[in-house]
Short mmCIF file of C-alpha atoms in Angstrom, two decimals:
data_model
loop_
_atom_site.label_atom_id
_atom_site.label_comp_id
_atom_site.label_asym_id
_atom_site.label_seq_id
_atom_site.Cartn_x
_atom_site.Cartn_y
_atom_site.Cartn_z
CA UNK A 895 1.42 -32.80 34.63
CA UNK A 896 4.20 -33.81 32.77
CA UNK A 897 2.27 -33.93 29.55
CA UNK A 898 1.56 -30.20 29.98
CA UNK A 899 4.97 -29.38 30.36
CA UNK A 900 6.03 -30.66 27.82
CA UNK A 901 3.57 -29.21 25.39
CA UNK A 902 4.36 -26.21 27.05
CA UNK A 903 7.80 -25.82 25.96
CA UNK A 904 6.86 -27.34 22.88
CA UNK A 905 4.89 -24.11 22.42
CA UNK A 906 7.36 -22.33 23.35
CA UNK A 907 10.23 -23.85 21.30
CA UNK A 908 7.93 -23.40 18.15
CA UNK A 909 7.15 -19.59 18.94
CA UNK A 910 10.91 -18.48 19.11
CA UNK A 911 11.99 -20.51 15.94
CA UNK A 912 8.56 -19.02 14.01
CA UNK A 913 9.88 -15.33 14.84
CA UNK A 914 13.58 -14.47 14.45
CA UNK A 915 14.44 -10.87 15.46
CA UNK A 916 12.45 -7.56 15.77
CA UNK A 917 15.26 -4.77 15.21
CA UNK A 918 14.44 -1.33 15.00
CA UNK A 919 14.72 1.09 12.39
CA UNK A 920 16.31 3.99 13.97
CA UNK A 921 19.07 4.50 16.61
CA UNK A 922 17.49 5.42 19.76
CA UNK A 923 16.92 8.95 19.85
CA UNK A 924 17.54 9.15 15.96
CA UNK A 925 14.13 8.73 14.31
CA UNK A 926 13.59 11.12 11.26
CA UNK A 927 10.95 13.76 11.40
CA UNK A 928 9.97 12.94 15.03
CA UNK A 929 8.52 14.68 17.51
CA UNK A 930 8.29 13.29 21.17
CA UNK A 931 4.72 13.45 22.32
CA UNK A 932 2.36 11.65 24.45
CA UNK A 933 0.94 9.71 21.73
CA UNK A 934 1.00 5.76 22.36
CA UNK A 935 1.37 3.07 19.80
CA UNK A 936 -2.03 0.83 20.13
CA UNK A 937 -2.56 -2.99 19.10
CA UNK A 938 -5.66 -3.96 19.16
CA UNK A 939 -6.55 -7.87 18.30
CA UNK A 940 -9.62 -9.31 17.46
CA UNK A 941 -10.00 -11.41 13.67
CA UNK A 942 -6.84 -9.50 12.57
CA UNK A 943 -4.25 -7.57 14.14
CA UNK A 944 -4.37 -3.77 14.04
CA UNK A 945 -1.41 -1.29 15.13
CA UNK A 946 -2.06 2.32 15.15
CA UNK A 947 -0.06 5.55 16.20
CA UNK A 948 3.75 3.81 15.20
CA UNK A 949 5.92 5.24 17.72
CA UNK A 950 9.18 2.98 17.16
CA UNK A 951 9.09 1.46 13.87
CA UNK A 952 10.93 -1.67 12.85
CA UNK A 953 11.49 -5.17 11.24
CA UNK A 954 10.46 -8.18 12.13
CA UNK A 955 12.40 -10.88 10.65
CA UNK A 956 11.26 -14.52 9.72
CA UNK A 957 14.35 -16.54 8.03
CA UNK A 958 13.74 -19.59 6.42
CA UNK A 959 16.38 -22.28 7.42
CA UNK A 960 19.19 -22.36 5.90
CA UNK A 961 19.40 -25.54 4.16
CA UNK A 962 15.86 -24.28 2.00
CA UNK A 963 17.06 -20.51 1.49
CA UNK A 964 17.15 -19.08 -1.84
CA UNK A 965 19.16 -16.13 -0.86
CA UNK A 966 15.84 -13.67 -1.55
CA UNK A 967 14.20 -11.56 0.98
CA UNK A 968 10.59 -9.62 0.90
CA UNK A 969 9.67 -6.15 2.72
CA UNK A 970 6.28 -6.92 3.23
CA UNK A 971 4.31 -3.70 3.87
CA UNK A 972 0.31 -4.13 5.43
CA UNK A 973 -1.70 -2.07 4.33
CA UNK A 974 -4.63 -0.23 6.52
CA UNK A 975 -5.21 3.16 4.86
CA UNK A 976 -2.21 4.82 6.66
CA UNK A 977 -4.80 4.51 9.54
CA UNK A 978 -3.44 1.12 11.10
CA UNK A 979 -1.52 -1.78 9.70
CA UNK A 980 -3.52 -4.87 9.57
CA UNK A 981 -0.22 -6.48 10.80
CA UNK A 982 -0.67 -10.42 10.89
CA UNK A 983 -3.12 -10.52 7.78
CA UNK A 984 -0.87 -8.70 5.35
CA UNK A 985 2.08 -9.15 7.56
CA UNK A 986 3.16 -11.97 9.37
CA UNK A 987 0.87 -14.62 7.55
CA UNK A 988 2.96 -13.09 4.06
CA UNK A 989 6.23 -13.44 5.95
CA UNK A 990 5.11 -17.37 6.49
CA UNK A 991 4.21 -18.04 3.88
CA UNK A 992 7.39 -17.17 2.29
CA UNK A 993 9.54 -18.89 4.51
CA UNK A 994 7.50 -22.36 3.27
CA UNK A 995 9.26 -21.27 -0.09
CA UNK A 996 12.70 -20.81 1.39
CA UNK A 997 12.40 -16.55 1.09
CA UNK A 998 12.87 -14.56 3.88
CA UNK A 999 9.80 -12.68 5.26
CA UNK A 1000 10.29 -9.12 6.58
CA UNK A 1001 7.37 -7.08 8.12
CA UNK A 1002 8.02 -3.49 8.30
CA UNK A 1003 5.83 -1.97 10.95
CA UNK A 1004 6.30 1.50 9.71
CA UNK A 1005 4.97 4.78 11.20
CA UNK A 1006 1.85 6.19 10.38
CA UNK A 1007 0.74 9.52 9.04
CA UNK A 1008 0.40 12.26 12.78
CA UNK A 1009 0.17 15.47 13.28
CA UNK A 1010 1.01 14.89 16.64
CA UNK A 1011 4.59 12.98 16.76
CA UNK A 1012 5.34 14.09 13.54
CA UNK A 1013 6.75 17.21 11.52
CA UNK A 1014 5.33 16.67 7.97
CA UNK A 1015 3.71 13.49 8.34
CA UNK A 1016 3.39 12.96 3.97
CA UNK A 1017 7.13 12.02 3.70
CA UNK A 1018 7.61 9.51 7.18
CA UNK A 1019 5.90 6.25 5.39
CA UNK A 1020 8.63 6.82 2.56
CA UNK A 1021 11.35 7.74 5.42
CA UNK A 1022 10.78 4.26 7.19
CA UNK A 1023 10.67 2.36 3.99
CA UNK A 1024 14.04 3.69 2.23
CA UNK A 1025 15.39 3.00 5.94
CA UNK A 1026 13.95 -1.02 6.01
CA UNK A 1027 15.58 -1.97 2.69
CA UNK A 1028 18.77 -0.11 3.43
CA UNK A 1029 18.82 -2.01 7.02
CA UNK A 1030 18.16 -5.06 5.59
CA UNK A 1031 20.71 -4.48 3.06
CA UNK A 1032 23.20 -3.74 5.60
CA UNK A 1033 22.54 -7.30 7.51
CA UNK A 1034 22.62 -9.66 4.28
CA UNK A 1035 25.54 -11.65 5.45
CA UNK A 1036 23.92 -12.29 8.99
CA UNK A 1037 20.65 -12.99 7.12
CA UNK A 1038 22.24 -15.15 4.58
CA UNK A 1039 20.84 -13.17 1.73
CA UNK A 1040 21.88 -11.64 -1.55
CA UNK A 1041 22.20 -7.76 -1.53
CA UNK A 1042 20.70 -8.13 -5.65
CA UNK A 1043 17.87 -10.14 -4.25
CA UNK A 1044 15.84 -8.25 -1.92
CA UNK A 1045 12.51 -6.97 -2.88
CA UNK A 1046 8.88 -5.59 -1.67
CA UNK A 1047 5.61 -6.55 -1.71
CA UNK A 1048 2.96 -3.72 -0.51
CA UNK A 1049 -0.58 -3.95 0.65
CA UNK A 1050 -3.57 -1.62 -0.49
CA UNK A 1051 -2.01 1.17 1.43
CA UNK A 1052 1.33 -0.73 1.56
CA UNK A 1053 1.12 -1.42 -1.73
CA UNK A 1054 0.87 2.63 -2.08
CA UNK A 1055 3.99 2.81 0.18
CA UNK A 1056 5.84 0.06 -1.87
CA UNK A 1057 5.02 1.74 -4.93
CA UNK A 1058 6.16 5.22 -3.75
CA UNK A 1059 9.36 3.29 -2.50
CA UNK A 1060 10.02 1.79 -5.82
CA UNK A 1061 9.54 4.98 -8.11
CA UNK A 1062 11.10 7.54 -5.74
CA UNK A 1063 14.15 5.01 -3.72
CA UNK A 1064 16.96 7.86 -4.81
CA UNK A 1065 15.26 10.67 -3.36
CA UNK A 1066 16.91 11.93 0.16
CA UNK A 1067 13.58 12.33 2.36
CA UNK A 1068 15.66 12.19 4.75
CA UNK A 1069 19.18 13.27 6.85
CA UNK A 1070 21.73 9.97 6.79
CA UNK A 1071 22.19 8.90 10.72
CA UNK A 1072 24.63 6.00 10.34
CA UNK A 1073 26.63 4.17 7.59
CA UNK A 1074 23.31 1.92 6.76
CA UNK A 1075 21.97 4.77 5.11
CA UNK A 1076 25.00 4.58 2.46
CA UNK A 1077 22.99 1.27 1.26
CA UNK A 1078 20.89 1.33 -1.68
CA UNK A 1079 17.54 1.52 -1.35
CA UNK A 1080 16.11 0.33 -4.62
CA UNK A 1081 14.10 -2.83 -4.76
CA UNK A 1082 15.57 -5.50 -6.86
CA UNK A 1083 11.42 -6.52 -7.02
CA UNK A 1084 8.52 -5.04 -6.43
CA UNK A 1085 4.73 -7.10 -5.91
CA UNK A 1086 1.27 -4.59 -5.17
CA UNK A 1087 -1.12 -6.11 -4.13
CA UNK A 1088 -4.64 -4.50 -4.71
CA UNK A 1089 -2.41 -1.39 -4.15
CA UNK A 1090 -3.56 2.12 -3.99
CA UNK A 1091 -1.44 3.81 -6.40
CA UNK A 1092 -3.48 7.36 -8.01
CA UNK A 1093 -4.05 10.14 -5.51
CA UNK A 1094 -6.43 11.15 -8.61
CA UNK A 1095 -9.95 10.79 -9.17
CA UNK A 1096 -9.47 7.03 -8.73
CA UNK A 1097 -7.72 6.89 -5.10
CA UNK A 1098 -8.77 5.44 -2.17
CA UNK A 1099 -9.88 8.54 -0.55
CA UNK A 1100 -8.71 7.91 2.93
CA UNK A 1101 -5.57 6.65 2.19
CA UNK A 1102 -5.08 9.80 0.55
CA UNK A 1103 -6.66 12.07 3.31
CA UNK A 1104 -4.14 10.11 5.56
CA UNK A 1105 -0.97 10.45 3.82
CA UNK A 1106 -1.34 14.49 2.64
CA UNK A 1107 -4.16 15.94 3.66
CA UNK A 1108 -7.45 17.40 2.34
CA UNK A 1109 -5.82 20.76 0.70
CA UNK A 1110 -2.70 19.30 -1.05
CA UNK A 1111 -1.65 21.06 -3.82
CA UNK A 1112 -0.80 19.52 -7.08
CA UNK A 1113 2.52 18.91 -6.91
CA UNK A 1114 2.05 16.82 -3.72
CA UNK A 1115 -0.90 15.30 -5.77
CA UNK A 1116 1.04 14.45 -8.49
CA UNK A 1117 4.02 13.29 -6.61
CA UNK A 1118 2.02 10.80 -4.71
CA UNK A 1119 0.50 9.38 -8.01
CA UNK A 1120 3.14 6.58 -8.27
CA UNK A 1121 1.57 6.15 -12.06
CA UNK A 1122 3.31 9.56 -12.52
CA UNK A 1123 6.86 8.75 -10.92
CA UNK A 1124 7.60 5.74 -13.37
CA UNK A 1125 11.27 5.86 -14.54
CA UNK A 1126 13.24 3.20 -16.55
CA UNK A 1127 14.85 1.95 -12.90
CA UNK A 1128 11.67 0.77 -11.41
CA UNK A 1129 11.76 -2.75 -10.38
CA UNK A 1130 10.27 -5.53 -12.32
CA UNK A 1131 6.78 -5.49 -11.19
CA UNK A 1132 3.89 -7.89 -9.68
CA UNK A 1133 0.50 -6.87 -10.14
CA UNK A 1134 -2.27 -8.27 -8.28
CA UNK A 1135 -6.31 -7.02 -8.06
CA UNK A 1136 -9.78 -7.85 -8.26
CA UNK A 1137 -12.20 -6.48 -10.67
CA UNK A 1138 -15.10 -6.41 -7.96
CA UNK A 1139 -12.85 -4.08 -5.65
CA UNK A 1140 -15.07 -1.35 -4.30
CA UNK A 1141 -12.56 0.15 -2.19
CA UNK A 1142 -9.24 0.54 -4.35
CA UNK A 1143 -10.73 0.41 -8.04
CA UNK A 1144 -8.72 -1.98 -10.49
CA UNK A 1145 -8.06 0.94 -12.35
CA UNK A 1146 -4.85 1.64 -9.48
CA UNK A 1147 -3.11 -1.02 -11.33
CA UNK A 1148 -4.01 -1.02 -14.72
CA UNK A 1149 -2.41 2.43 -14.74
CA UNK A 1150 0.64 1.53 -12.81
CA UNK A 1151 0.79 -1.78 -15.68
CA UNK A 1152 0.30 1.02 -18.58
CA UNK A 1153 3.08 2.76 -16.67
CA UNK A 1154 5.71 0.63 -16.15
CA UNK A 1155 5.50 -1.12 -19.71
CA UNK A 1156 5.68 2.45 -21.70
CA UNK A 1157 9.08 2.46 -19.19
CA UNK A 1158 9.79 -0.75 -20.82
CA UNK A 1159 9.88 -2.11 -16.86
CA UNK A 1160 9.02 -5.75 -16.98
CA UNK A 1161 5.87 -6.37 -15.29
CA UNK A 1162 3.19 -8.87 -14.92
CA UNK A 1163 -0.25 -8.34 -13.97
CA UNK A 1164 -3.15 -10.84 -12.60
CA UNK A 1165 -6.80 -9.39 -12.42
CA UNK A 1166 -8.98 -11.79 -11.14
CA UNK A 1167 -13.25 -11.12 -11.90
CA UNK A 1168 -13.68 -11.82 -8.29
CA UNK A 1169 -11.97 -11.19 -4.87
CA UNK A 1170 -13.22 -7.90 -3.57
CA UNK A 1171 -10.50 -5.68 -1.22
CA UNK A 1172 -8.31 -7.02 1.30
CA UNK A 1173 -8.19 -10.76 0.66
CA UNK A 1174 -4.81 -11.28 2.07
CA UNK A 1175 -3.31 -14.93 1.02
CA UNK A 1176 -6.94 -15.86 0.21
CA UNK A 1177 -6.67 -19.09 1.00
CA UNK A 1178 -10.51 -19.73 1.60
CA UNK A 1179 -11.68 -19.02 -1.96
CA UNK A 1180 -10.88 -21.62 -4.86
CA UNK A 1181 -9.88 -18.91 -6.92
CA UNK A 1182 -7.63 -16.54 -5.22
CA UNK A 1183 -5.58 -19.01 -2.85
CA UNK A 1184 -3.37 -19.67 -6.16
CA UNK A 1185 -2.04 -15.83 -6.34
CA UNK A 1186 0.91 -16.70 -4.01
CA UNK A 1187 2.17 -19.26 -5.94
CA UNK A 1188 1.91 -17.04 -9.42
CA UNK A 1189 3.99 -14.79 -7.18
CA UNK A 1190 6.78 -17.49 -6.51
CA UNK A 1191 6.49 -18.53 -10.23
CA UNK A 1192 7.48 -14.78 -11.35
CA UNK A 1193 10.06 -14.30 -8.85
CA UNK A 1194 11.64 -17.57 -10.29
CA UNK A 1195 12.11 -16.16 -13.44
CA UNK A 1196 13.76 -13.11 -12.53
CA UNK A 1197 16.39 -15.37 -11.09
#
């Protein structure tokens, strides 16, 4: 009996030091483009974890300790088609993983494209994302982080939503509600990961259908196409994709590469022949399970 006790609170002890803080986004009552409805947020858990219909979005924080922190934090946006966000596979297993490298993990569980909780759905991804890196921002002293040192790494979908973040962080989608929304909230980094980036011929068309709509107009169109919003102050970028990926083509990042280098952005890319969508850390196949550490690698050298 005592046994079971003990590894009771051992499990206990090891779940409360694995996940810091969740902190929401918004002050109560103060969520942008929000409408109060009877819609539910739904988690549903069977090989992954899958949140739909965001109500109350926020950030869950995993700090390394602070003897091994580097100072650096990562937004880490899951992707899901701006259907759900496949929370633990391109969430919490990313924030983990960066902790074993002494970077702070964030997971932003950000709302969803509705017509039913929200006013003009297109803009709230980007409207929860400026809001995550500004609140994180805020908090880099209780985090023990650098301000200059806190980046993004995006999803598929999330990557779409990290791109967007990263070409279009000085644009007010929003009214300010507090003093954290004086923060900046350009990436010092930015990593996509077989991201969605064209709402061209060569989206992913759900993604798409999800964020805007079927009868966007071009401008929308075009605004969406991160390829499009390039500037000279986009972060230095990560590219990661597989050439075999049937669901977001290759071709999403070989035109946000093109992109970012005619901005004279730095930017490395790494295409691998194999991989298919949605391999996450890919830890079970000999080729993939190495794209983390690339990752870590690049980040060094922007140091």
């Amino acid at each position: 009996m005592k046994n079971k006790l003990l590894l009771l609170l051992l499990v206990l002890v090891n779940n409360v030091t694995a996940q810091d803080t969740i902190i929401s986004l918004w002050p109560k009552g103060k969520i942008p483009n929000h409408i109060e409805s009877q819609e539910k947020e739904l988690h549903e858990q069977n090989e992954i974890l899958r949140i739909s219909k965001v109500q109350v979005p926020t950030i869950e924080v995993y700090l390394p300790s602070k003897r091994d922190a580097t100072g650096e934090a990562v937004l880490i946006f899951p992707g899901g088609g701006y259907g759900i966000l496949a929370y633990d596979w391109e969430g919490t297993d990313i924030a983990k993983f960066f902790n074993s490298k002494g970077i702070a993990g964030i997971v932003v569980k950000y709302r969803l494209p509705s017509d039913v909780s929200q006013k003009d759905k297109k803009y709230v991804p980007l409207i929860d994302a400026q809001r995550a890196i500004r609140l994180v921002r805020s908090n880099a002293e209780q985090f023990n982080l650098k301000s200059n040192k806190i980046g993004i790494i995006g999803f598929s979908a999330g990557g779409h939503l990290a791109s967007t973040l990263g070409t279009h962080f000085n644009e007010k989608v929003y009214k300010a509600v507090d003093d954290i929304d004086n923060e900046s909230a350009r990436p010092d980094f930015m990593a996509l990961g077989y991201p969605v980036i064209s709402f061209g011929e060569l989206t992913h068309q759900g993604s798409k259908r999800n964020l805007i709509g079927k009868n966007a107009s071009i401008h929308i169109v075009d605004y969406f196409s991160n390829e499009k919003q390039v500037t000279e102050q986009t972060p230095p970028t990560f590219l990661l994709h597989a050439t075999d990926d049937t669901v977001v083509p290759v071709e999403n990042s070989l035109l946000f590469y093109k992109a970012v280098k005619e901005k004279g952005v730095s930017a490395t890319m790494h295409i691998y022949p194999k991989g298919g969508h949605g391999f996450g850390l890919g830890l079970h196949d000999e080729h993939l399970k190495d794209w983390s550490d690339l990752l870590i690698d690049w980040m060094v050298s922007l140091r």
